[in-house]
Coordinates of C-alpha atoms in Angstrom, one line a residue:
Q1 CA 29.3 -161.5 1.5
V2 CA 31.8 -162.9 -1.0
Q3 CA 33.7 -166.1 -0.3
L4 CA 37.0 -166.7 -2.0
V5 CA 38.7 -170.1 -2.5
E6 CA 42.3 -170.2 -3.5
S7 CA 44.3 -173.1 -4.9
G8 CA 47.6 -173.8 -6.6
G9 CA 50.3 -172.9 -4.1
G10 CA 53.2 -175.2 -3.3
L11 CA 56.9 -175.8 -3.4
V12 CA 58.8 -175.2 -6.6
Q13 CA 62.5 -174.9 -7.6
A14 CA 63.8 -171.5 -8.8
G15 CA 63.0 -171.1 -12.5
G16 CA 59.9 -173.2 -12.2
S17 CA 56.2 -172.3 -12.6
L18 CA 53.0 -172.4 -10.6
R19 CA 49.4 -171.3 -11.4
L20 CA 47.2 -169.9 -8.7
S21 CA 43.4 -169.9 -8.9
C22 CA 40.8 -168.0 -7.0
T23 CA 37.1 -168.6 -7.3
A24 CA 34.6 -166.1 -5.9
S25 CA 31.1 -167.1 -4.8
G26 CA 28.2 -165.4 -2.9
S27 CA 27.2 -161.8 -3.5
I28 CA 29.0 -161.6 -6.9
F29 CA 28.5 -158.4 -8.9
S30 CA 29.4 -158.1 -12.5
I31 CA 31.5 -155.0 -12.1
N32 CA 34.4 -155.9 -9.9
A33 CA 38.2 -156.3 -9.6
M34 CA 40.2 -159.2 -8.6
G35 CA 43.9 -159.4 -7.7
W36 CA 46.7 -161.2 -5.9
Y37 CA 48.7 -159.8 -3.1
R38 CA 51.5 -161.4 -1.2
R39 CA 53.2 -161.2 2.2
A40 CA 56.7 -162.4 2.5
P41 CA 58.3 -163.2 5.9
G42 CA 59.0 -160.0 7.8
K43 CA 57.5 -157.8 5.1
Q44 CA 54.2 -156.0 4.5
R45 CA 51.6 -157.3 2.2
E46 CA 52.1 -156.0 -1.4
L47 CA 50.2 -156.0 -4.6
V48 CA 51.3 -158.6 -7.1
A49 CA 48.7 -158.2 -9.9
H50 CA 45.3 -156.8 -10.4
I51 CA 42.6 -157.2 -13.1
T52 CA 39.2 -155.5 -13.6
S53 CA 36.1 -157.2 -14.9
G54 CA 36.9 -155.4 -18.1
G55 CA 40.3 -157.0 -18.4
S56 CA 42.6 -154.1 -17.5
T57 CA 45.7 -155.3 -15.6
T58 CA 48.3 -153.9 -13.3
Y59 CA 51.5 -155.6 -12.2
A60 CA 54.1 -155.0 -9.6
D61 CA 57.4 -154.1 -11.2
S62 CA 59.1 -157.1 -9.6
V63 CA 56.8 -159.5 -11.5
K64 CA 56.4 -157.8 -14.9
G65 CA 57.3 -160.2 -17.7
R66 CA 57.1 -163.2 -15.4
F67 CA 53.6 -163.3 -14.0
T68 CA 50.3 -163.1 -15.9
I69 CA 46.9 -162.5 -14.3
S70 CA 43.8 -163.5 -16.2
R71 CA 40.2 -164.2 -15.4
D72 CA 37.2 -166.2 -16.5
N73 CA 34.1 -164.0 -15.7
A74 CA 31.7 -166.9 -16.4
K75 CA 33.4 -168.9 -13.6
N76 CA 34.1 -165.9 -11.4
T77 CA 37.7 -167.1 -11.3
A78 CA 41.0 -165.3 -11.5
Y79 CA 44.3 -167.0 -12.3
L80 CA 47.9 -166.0 -11.7
Q81 CA 50.4 -167.8 -13.9
M82 CA 53.8 -167.5 -12.3
N83 CA 56.9 -168.3 -14.4
S84 CA 60.6 -168.0 -13.8
L85 CA 60.0 -168.1 -10.1
R86 CA 62.7 -166.8 -7.8
P87 CA 63.4 -167.5 -4.1
E88 CA 62.4 -163.9 -3.3
D89 CA 58.9 -164.8 -4.6
T90 CA 58.4 -167.0 -1.5
A91 CA 55.4 -165.6 0.3
V92 CA 51.8 -166.3 1.2
F93 CA 49.6 -165.2 -1.7
Y94 CA 46.2 -163.8 -1.0
C95 CA 43.3 -163.4 -3.5
M96 CA 41.4 -160.1 -3.4
Y97 CA 37.9 -159.4 -4.7
Q98 CA 36.7 -155.8 -4.8
T99 CA 33.2 -154.6 -5.6
R100 CA 30.7 -151.9 -4.6
G101 CA 33.2 -150.3 -2.2
R102 CA 34.0 -153.5 -0.3
V103 CA 37.1 -155.7 -0.4
Y104 CA 37.2 -159.4 0.4
W105 CA 40.2 -161.6 1.0
G106 CA 41.0 -165.3 0.6
Q107 CA 42.6 -167.3 3.3
G108 CA 46.0 -167.3 1.5
T109 CA 48.1 -170.0 -0.2
Q110 CA 51.8 -170.6 0.5
V111 CA 54.2 -170.3 -2.4
T112 CA 57.8 -171.5 -1.6
V113 CA 60.6 -171.2 -4.2
S114 CA 63.8 -173.1 -3.4
S115 CA 67.2 -172.1 -4.7

């Protein structure tokens, strides 16, 4: 089993920034992928950003140029730097950890962007 602990959500004004962190523990494997998904009110969960243990990244079109995903493999931690936040970014953000054919999810952290 893998446990994920997220932090960094909160309330911010439009145009502001937040940084989310997600630390994995438990049955960690060196080859893995981590990512952030979000679920806005009334919408389905969607991919925000994804990063492999080798550092390859993928972003949703809606966040390209504003969000940056990174990771510290020594700390088993992924980060999501979110800049130029918009009200439409308001959602619960979930950390994802994928390895050996299994996917694990964090409990979610609320991000609210006021206009």
